[in-house]
PDB file of C-alpha atoms in Angstrom:
ATOM      1  CA  ASP A   1       0.000   0.000   0.000  1.00 95.00           C
ATOM      2  CA  ILE A   2       1.096   3.576  -0.599  1.00 97.00           C
ATOM      3  CA  GLN A   3       1.943   5.380   2.630  1.00 98.00           C
ATOM      4  CA  LEU A   4       1.124   9.059   3.019  1.00 98.00           C
ATOM      5  CA  THR A   5       3.052  11.141   5.539  1.00 98.00           C
ATOM      6  CA  GLN A   6       1.608  14.444   6.611  1.00 98.00           C
ATOM      7  CA  SER A   7       3.656  17.191   8.194  1.00 98.00           C
ATOM      8  CA  PRO A   8       3.412  18.669  10.618  1.00 97.00           C
ATOM      9  CA  SER A   9       1.215  16.421  12.755  1.00 97.00           C
ATOM     10  CA  PHE A  10       0.241  19.406  14.892  1.00 97.00           C
ATOM     11  CA  LEU A  11       0.231  23.052  13.942  1.00 96.00           C
ATOM     12  CA  SER A  12      -0.501  26.054  16.113  1.00 97.00           C
ATOM     13  CA  ALA A  13      -1.566  29.193  14.300  1.00 97.00           C
ATOM     14  CA  SER A  14      -3.616  32.343  14.686  1.00 96.00           C
ATOM     15  CA  VAL A  15      -6.571  33.827  12.856  1.00 97.00           C
ATOM     16  CA  GLY A  16      -5.307  35.556   9.723  1.00 97.00           C
ATOM     17  CA  ASP A  17      -2.192  33.381   9.388  1.00 97.00           C
ATOM     18  CA  ARG A  18      -1.211  31.641   6.174  1.00 98.00           C
ATOM     19  CA  VAL A  19      -0.569  27.960   6.781  1.00 98.00           C
ATOM     20  CA  THR A  20       0.706  25.112   4.666  1.00 98.00           C
ATOM     21  CA  ILE A  21       0.334  21.392   5.292  1.00 98.00           C
ATOM     22  CA  THR A  22       2.389  18.856   3.361  1.00 98.00           C
ATOM     23  CA  CYS A  23       1.497  15.327   2.298  1.00 98.00           C
ATOM     24  CA  ARG A  24       4.229  13.068   0.944  1.00 98.00           C
ATOM     25  CA  ALA A  25       3.603   9.741  -0.796  1.00 98.00           C
ATOM     26  CA  THR A  26       5.946   6.768  -0.888  1.00 98.00           C
ATOM     27  CA  GLN A  27       5.537   6.554  -4.664  1.00 98.00           C
ATOM     28  CA  ASP A  28       4.235   8.597  -7.572  1.00 98.00           C
ATOM     29  CA  ILE A  29       0.482   9.118  -7.258  1.00 97.00           C
ATOM     30  CA  HIS A  30       0.294  11.597 -10.153  1.00 96.00           C
ATOM     31  CA  SER A  31      -2.435  14.062  -9.100  1.00 96.00           C
ATOM     32  CA  TYR A  32      -4.840  11.605  -7.515  1.00 97.00           C
ATOM     33  CA  LEU A  33      -4.914  13.244  -4.114  1.00 98.00           C
ATOM     34  CA  ALA A  34      -7.712  14.653  -1.982  1.00 98.00           C
ATOM     35  CA  TRP A  35      -7.773  16.816   1.115  1.00 98.00           C
ATOM     36  CA  TYR A  36     -10.432  16.558   3.815  1.00 98.00           C
ATOM     37  CA  GLN A  37     -11.280  18.718   6.814  1.00 98.00           C
ATOM     38  CA  GLN A  38     -12.605  17.038   9.951  1.00 97.00           C
ATOM     39  CA  LYS A  39     -14.002  18.725  13.039  1.00 96.00           C
ATOM     40  CA  PRO A  40     -14.407  16.901  16.364  1.00 94.00           C
ATOM     41  CA  GLY A  41     -17.261  14.422  16.345  1.00 94.00           C
ATOM     42  CA  LYS A  42     -17.991  15.040  12.662  1.00 96.00           C
ATOM     43  CA  ALA A  43     -17.315  13.225   9.432  1.00 97.00           C
ATOM     44  CA  PRO A  44     -14.540  14.432   7.159  1.00 97.00           C
ATOM     45  CA  LYS A  45     -15.511  16.971   4.508  1.00 98.00           C
ATOM     46  CA  LEU A  46     -14.026  16.942   1.011  1.00 97.00           C
ATOM     47  CA  LEU A  47     -12.135  20.190   0.366  1.00 98.00           C
ATOM     48  CA  ILE A  48      -9.940  19.514  -2.651  1.00 98.00           C
ATOM     49  CA  TYR A  49      -9.665  16.668  -5.142  1.00 97.00           C
ATOM     50  CA  ALA A  50      -7.336  15.895  -8.017  1.00 97.00           C
ATOM     51  CA  ALA A  51      -4.657  17.690  -5.972  1.00 98.00           C
ATOM     52  CA  SER A  52      -5.835  21.216  -6.802  1.00 98.00           C
ATOM     53  CA  THR A  53      -9.554  21.256  -7.683  1.00 97.00           C
ATOM     54  CA  LEU A  54     -11.634  23.046  -5.081  1.00 98.00           C
ATOM     55  CA  GLN A  55     -14.833  21.224  -4.177  1.00 96.00           C
ATOM     56  CA  SER A  56     -17.955  23.302  -4.798  1.00 95.00           C
ATOM     57  CA  GLY A  57     -18.826  25.513  -1.836  1.00 96.00           C
ATOM     58  CA  VAL A  58     -15.344  25.443  -0.290  1.00 98.00           C
ATOM     59  CA  PRO A  59     -13.933  28.933   0.369  1.00 98.00           C
ATOM     60  CA  SER A  60     -11.265  30.138  -2.016  1.00 98.00           C
ATOM     61  CA  ARG A  61      -8.786  30.665   0.836  1.00 98.00           C
ATOM     62  CA  PHE A  62      -8.156  26.909   0.557  1.00 98.00           C
ATOM     63  CA  SER A  63      -5.866  25.768  -2.221  1.00 98.00           C
ATOM     64  CA  GLY A  64      -3.993  22.623  -3.114  1.00 98.00           C
ATOM     65  CA  SER A  65      -0.950  21.983  -5.229  1.00 98.00           C
ATOM     66  CA  GLY A  66       1.573  19.338  -6.127  1.00 98.00           C
ATOM     67  CA  SER A  67       1.935  16.194  -8.162  1.00 97.00           C
ATOM     68  CA  GLY A  68       3.968  13.028  -8.036  1.00 97.00           C
ATOM     69  CA  THR A  69       4.952  12.467  -4.423  1.00 98.00           C
ATOM     70  CA  GLU A  70       4.661  15.870  -2.738  1.00 98.00           C
ATOM     71  CA  PHE A  71       1.501  17.853  -2.189  1.00 98.00           C
ATOM     72  CA  THR A  72       0.483  20.881  -0.167  1.00 98.00           C
ATOM     73  CA  LEU A  73      -2.723  22.296   1.262  1.00 98.00           C
ATOM     74  CA  THR A  74      -2.587  26.030   1.879  1.00 98.00           C
ATOM     75  CA  ILE A  75      -5.027  28.168   3.804  1.00 98.00           C
ATOM     76  CA  SER A  76      -4.290  31.753   2.848  1.00 97.00           C
ATOM     77  CA  SER A  77      -5.871  33.517   5.827  1.00 96.00           C
ATOM     78  CA  LEU A  78      -7.052  31.341   8.697  1.00 97.00           C
ATOM     79  CA  GLN A  79     -10.590  31.848   9.917  1.00 97.00           C
ATOM     80  CA  PRO A  80     -11.908  30.633  13.291  1.00 96.00           C
ATOM     81  CA  GLU A  81     -13.890  27.853  11.602  1.00 96.00           C
ATOM     82  CA  ASP A  82     -10.749  26.443   9.957  1.00 97.00           C
ATOM     83  CA  PHE A  83      -9.327  25.020  13.185  1.00 94.00           C
ATOM     84  CA  ALA A  84      -9.762  21.301  12.577  1.00 97.00           C
ATOM     85  CA  THR A  85      -7.872  18.189  11.533  1.00 97.00           C
ATOM     86  CA  TYR A  86      -6.859  17.839   7.892  1.00 98.00           C
ATOM     87  CA  HIS A  87      -6.349  14.519   6.110  1.00 98.00           C
ATOM     88  CA  CYS A  88      -4.917  13.685   2.704  1.00 98.00           C
ATOM     89  CA  GLN A  89      -5.986  10.625   0.693  1.00 98.00           C
ATOM     90  CA  GLN A  90      -4.432   9.021  -2.376  1.00 98.00           C
ATOM     91  CA  LEU A  91      -6.571   7.409  -5.073  1.00 97.00           C
ATOM     92  CA  ASP A  92      -3.885   6.412  -7.564  1.00 97.00           C
ATOM     93  CA  SER A  93      -3.080   2.990  -6.221  1.00 96.00           C
ATOM     94  CA  PHE A  94      -5.433   0.399  -4.763  1.00 96.00           C
ATOM     95  CA  PRO A  95      -6.391   0.416  -1.953  1.00 97.00           C
ATOM     96  CA  PRO A  96      -6.983   4.113  -1.297  1.00 97.00           C
ATOM     97  CA  THR A  97      -5.025   5.248   1.746  1.00 98.00           C
ATOM     98  CA  PHE A  98      -5.076   8.246   4.054  1.00 98.00           C
ATOM     99  CA  GLY A  99      -2.385  10.253   5.753  1.00 98.00           C
ATOM    100  CA  GLY A 100      -2.139  10.381   9.527  1.00 96.00           C
ATOM    101  CA  GLY A 101      -3.764  13.809   9.787  1.00 97.00           C
ATOM    102  CA  THR A 102      -2.653  17.301  10.772  1.00 97.00           C
ATOM    103  CA  LYS A 103      -4.370  18.939  13.721  1.00 97.00           C
ATOM    104  CA  LEU A 104      -4.554  22.690  13.311  1.00 97.00           C
ATOM    105  CA  GLU A 105      -4.962  24.434  16.649  1.00 96.00           C
ATOM    106  CA  ILE A 106      -5.322  27.978  17.771  1.00 87.00           C
TER     107      ILE A 106
ATOM    108  CA  GLN B   1     -28.266  17.221  -1.612  1.00 90.00           C
ATOM    109  CA  VAL B   2     -27.262  13.642  -0.985  1.00 96.00           C
ATOM    110  CA  GLN B   3     -27.478  12.480   2.611  1.00 97.00           C
ATOM    111  CA  LEU B   4     -26.284   9.227   4.130  1.00 98.00           C
ATOM    112  CA  GLN B   5     -27.125   7.700   7.496  1.00 98.00           C
ATOM    113  CA  GLU B   6     -25.463   4.690   9.095  1.00 98.00           C
ATOM    114  CA  SER B   7     -27.365   2.341  11.382  1.00 98.00           C
ATOM    115  CA  GLY B   8     -26.594  -0.842  13.240  1.00 97.00           C
ATOM    116  CA  PRO B   9     -25.534  -2.239  16.601  1.00 97.00           C
ATOM    117  CA  GLY B  10     -23.039  -0.201  18.577  1.00 96.00           C
ATOM    118  CA  LEU B  11     -21.681  -3.239  20.412  1.00 98.00           C
ATOM    119  CA  VAL B  12     -20.540  -6.500  18.852  1.00 98.00           C
ATOM    120  CA  LYS B  13     -18.967  -9.453  20.609  1.00 98.00           C
ATOM    121  CA  PRO B  14     -15.573 -10.764  19.527  1.00 98.00           C
ATOM    122  CA  SER B  15     -15.728 -13.406  16.778  1.00 98.00           C
ATOM    123  CA  GLN B  16     -19.212 -12.297  15.756  1.00 98.00           C
ATOM    124  CA  THR B  17     -20.314 -10.406  12.627  1.00 98.00           C
ATOM    125  CA  LEU B  18     -20.538  -6.628  12.448  1.00 98.00           C
ATOM    126  CA  SER B  19     -23.502  -5.510  10.334  1.00 98.00           C
ATOM    127  CA  LEU B  20     -24.149  -1.903   9.315  1.00 98.00           C
ATOM    128  CA  THR B  21     -26.575  -0.311   6.882  1.00 98.00           C
ATOM    129  CA  CYS B  22     -26.318   3.014   5.104  1.00 98.00           C
ATOM    130  CA  THR B  23     -29.545   4.666   4.023  1.00 98.00           C
ATOM    131  CA  VAL B  24     -29.173   7.098   1.138  1.00 98.00           C
ATOM    132  CA  SER B  25     -31.499  10.020   0.470  1.00 97.00           C
ATOM    133  CA  GLY B  26     -31.369  12.669  -2.225  1.00 95.00           C
ATOM    134  CA  ASP B  27     -30.219  10.257  -4.916  1.00 94.00           C
ATOM    135  CA  SER B  28     -30.901   6.744  -6.069  1.00 94.00           C
ATOM    136  CA  ILE B  29     -28.123   4.270  -5.334  1.00 95.00           C
ATOM    137  CA  SER B  30     -28.826   2.978  -8.841  1.00 93.00           C
ATOM    138  CA  SER B  31     -28.281   6.345 -10.553  1.00 92.00           C
ATOM    139  CA  GLY B  32     -24.647   5.664 -11.354  1.00 91.00           C
ATOM    140  CA  ARG B  33     -23.597   9.123 -10.199  1.00 93.00           C
ATOM    141  CA  PHE B  34     -21.719   7.724  -7.207  1.00 94.00           C
ATOM    142  CA  TYR B  35     -19.928   4.690  -5.919  1.00 96.00           C
ATOM    143  CA  TRP B  36     -20.841   3.716  -2.378  1.00 97.00           C
ATOM    144  CA  SER B  37     -18.137   3.062   0.154  1.00 98.00           C
ATOM    145  CA  TRP B  38     -17.313   2.290   3.763  1.00 98.00           C
ATOM    146  CA  ILE B  39     -14.482   3.896   5.725  1.00 98.00           C
ATOM    147  CA  ARG B  40     -13.582   3.542   9.357  1.00 98.00           C
ATOM    148  CA  GLN B  41     -11.624   5.612  11.831  1.00 98.00           C
ATOM    149  CA  SER B  42      -9.955   4.340  14.941  1.00 95.00           C
ATOM    150  CA  ALA B  43      -7.673   6.113  17.368  1.00 84.00           C
ATOM    151  CA  GLY B  44      -4.840   3.772  16.605  1.00 72.00           C
ATOM    152  CA  LYS B  45      -4.955   3.635  12.798  1.00 75.00           C
ATOM    153  CA  GLY B  46      -6.601   6.837  11.645  1.00 88.00           C
ATOM    154  CA  LEU B  47      -8.819   6.655   8.570  1.00 97.00           C
ATOM    155  CA  GLU B  48      -8.962   3.302   6.787  1.00 97.00           C
ATOM    156  CA  TRP B  49     -10.801   2.662   3.527  1.00 98.00           C
ATOM    157  CA  ILE B  50     -12.781  -0.573   3.796  1.00 98.00           C
ATOM    158  CA  GLY B  51     -14.423  -1.105   0.426  1.00 98.00           C
ATOM    159  CA  ARG B  52     -16.930   0.070  -2.156  1.00 97.00           C
ATOM    160  CA  ILE B  53     -19.833  -1.157  -4.219  1.00 97.00           C
ATOM    161  CA  TYR B  54     -20.773   0.020  -7.678  1.00 96.00           C
ATOM    162  CA  THR B  55     -24.253   0.467  -9.094  1.00 94.00           C
ATOM    163  CA  SER B  56     -23.748  -2.801 -10.944  1.00 93.00           C
ATOM    164  CA  GLY B  57     -23.257  -4.589  -7.634  1.00 94.00           C
ATOM    165  CA  SER B  58     -19.584  -5.309  -8.199  1.00 96.00           C
ATOM    166  CA  THR B  59     -17.283  -4.609  -5.286  1.00 97.00           C
ATOM    167  CA  ASP B  60     -13.757  -3.585  -4.358  1.00 97.00           C
ATOM    168  CA  TYR B  61     -12.422  -4.585  -0.947  1.00 98.00           C
ATOM    169  CA  ASN B  62      -9.334  -3.521   0.940  1.00 98.00           C
ATOM    170  CA  PRO B  63      -7.047  -6.559   0.644  1.00 98.00           C
ATOM    171  CA  SER B  64      -6.229  -6.328   4.354  1.00 97.00           C
ATOM    172  CA  LEU B  65      -9.903  -6.972   5.190  1.00 97.00           C
ATOM    173  CA  LYS B  66     -11.175  -8.751   2.101  1.00 97.00           C
ATOM    174  CA  SER B  67     -11.563 -12.223   3.565  1.00 97.00           C
ATOM    175  CA  ARG B  68     -13.978 -10.911   6.197  1.00 98.00           C
ATOM    176  CA  LEU B  69     -16.070  -8.469   4.156  1.00 98.00           C
ATOM    177  CA  THR B  70     -19.326  -8.377   2.257  1.00 98.00           C
ATOM    178  CA  ILE B  71     -20.798  -5.154   0.863  1.00 98.00           C
ATOM    179  CA  SER B  72     -24.203  -5.341  -0.780  1.00 98.00           C
ATOM    180  CA  LEU B  73     -26.972  -3.154  -2.223  1.00 97.00           C
ATOM    181  CA  ASP B  74     -30.685  -3.121  -1.468  1.00 96.00           C
ATOM    182  CA  ARG B  75     -32.152  -1.102  -4.303  1.00 96.00           C
ATOM    183  CA  SER B  76     -35.721  -1.363  -3.005  1.00 96.00           C
ATOM    184  CA  LYS B  77     -34.709   0.421   0.203  1.00 97.00           C
ATOM    185  CA  ASN B  78     -32.052   2.667  -1.366  1.00 97.00           C
ATOM    186  CA  GLU B  79     -29.523   1.246   1.064  1.00 98.00           C
ATOM    187  CA  PHE B  80     -26.189  -0.478   1.037  1.00 98.00           C
ATOM    188  CA  SER B  81     -24.724  -2.627   3.761  1.00 98.00           C
ATOM    189  CA  LEU B  82     -21.481  -3.789   5.287  1.00 98.00           C
ATOM    190  CA  LYS B  83     -20.884  -7.139   6.940  1.00 98.00           C
ATOM    191  CA  MET B  84     -17.567  -7.896   8.596  1.00 98.00           C
ATOM    192  CA  LYS B  85     -17.171 -11.326  10.149  1.00 98.00           C
ATOM    193  CA  SER B  86     -14.908 -12.615  12.898  1.00 98.00           C
ATOM    194  CA  VAL B  87     -14.408  -9.207  14.504  1.00 98.00           C
ATOM    195  CA  THR B  88     -11.840  -8.477  17.189  1.00 98.00           C
ATOM    196  CA  ALA B  89     -11.143  -5.505  19.425  1.00 96.00           C
ATOM    197  CA  ALA B  90      -9.001  -4.092  16.599  1.00 95.00           C
ATOM    198  CA  ASP B  91     -12.216  -3.538  14.617  1.00 97.00           C
ATOM    199  CA  THR B  92     -13.499  -1.065  17.185  1.00 97.00           C
ATOM    200  CA  ALA B  93     -13.906   2.214  15.288  1.00 98.00           C
ATOM    201  CA  VAL B  94     -16.265   4.844  13.985  1.00 98.00           C
ATOM    202  CA  TYR B  95     -17.663   3.504  10.724  1.00 98.00           C
ATOM    203  CA  TYR B  96     -18.660   5.906   7.964  1.00 98.00           C
ATOM    204  CA  CYS B  97     -20.528   5.301   4.744  1.00 98.00           C
ATOM    205  CA  ALA B  98     -19.774   7.601   1.849  1.00 98.00           C
ATOM    206  CA  GLY B  99     -20.642   8.443  -1.739  1.00 96.00           C
ATOM    207  CA  GLU B 100     -17.641   8.618  -4.059  1.00 94.00           C
ATOM    208  CA  ILE B 101     -17.102  10.557  -7.264  1.00 91.00           C
ATOM    209  CA  GLY B 102     -14.534  10.358 -10.018  1.00 87.00           C
ATOM    210  CA  LYS B 103     -11.436   8.424  -9.026  1.00 87.00           C
ATOM    211  CA  GLY B 104     -12.988   7.633  -5.657  1.00 90.00           C
ATOM    212  CA  TYR B 105     -13.051  10.939  -3.869  1.00 93.00           C
ATOM    213  CA  GLU B 106     -15.385  10.744  -0.875  1.00 93.00           C
ATOM    214  CA  LYS B 107     -17.829  13.534  -1.640  1.00 94.00           C
ATOM    215  CA  TYR B 108     -20.691  12.710   0.717  1.00 97.00           C
ATOM    216  CA  TRP B 109     -20.345  11.174   4.187  1.00 98.00           C
ATOM    217  CA  GLY B 110     -22.692   9.822   6.782  1.00 98.00           C
ATOM    218  CA  GLN B 111     -22.352  11.124  10.320  1.00 98.00           C
ATOM    219  CA  GLY B 112     -20.568   7.963  11.421  1.00 98.00           C
ATOM    220  CA  THR B 113     -21.472   5.284  13.932  1.00 98.00           C
ATOM    221  CA  LEU B 114     -19.259   3.965  16.719  1.00 98.00           C
ATOM    222  CA  VAL B 115     -18.942   0.199  16.820  1.00 98.00           C
ATOM    223  CA  THR B 116     -17.258  -1.302  19.853  1.00 98.00           C
ATOM    224  CA  VAL B 117     -16.097  -4.910  19.837  1.00 98.00           C
ATOM    225  CA  SER B 118     -16.199  -6.235  23.362  1.00 97.00           C
ATOM    226  CA  SER B 119     -17.586  -9.149  25.321  1.00 96.00           C
TER     227      SER B 119
END
């Protein structure tokens, strides 16, 4: 299975900050990567798919980039509702796998 | 708007079979617009993709779980189901059903249901 490593695992930031989360794959996954946001007690929510395509309804302060083995999720100006855990998922190789998550804290 | 809702026992004894159902509203499971999947989340292993079923009824299972899994459709009830046999404490997790698009991106999620395996 392809392993995804997210960094950092924990991130402290403030409202208005620009933050970047990285997801690295153990082999080339082309652009078949998604990012999800999860709040406590809730299901994950799809933010970005195909590495850089913003899901409908997701604020434009979220963006994704990368291809191959290294990907980033950037939040350009943190809002209070953005404090959550973020997960990446690869869909290039079967079975789909997820990263370990990045908890974004105030 | 597609909505999914998991249901099933919250407590299962070791060696028994875990059975969950996902009821879909806002779309027909036969429409072909989505694939229907199961994902679980435990404290120890994070998010783990379990398997999916297509409108045709064909399935993909995570090889690590394949021998214990059955995913099926009930078109008359607009539901799909998960059965996992021979469970152990390691199967304790929050189980989510989801609707996938494209390459398998999980677009719609149920709220999740906690299943605890314990005697």
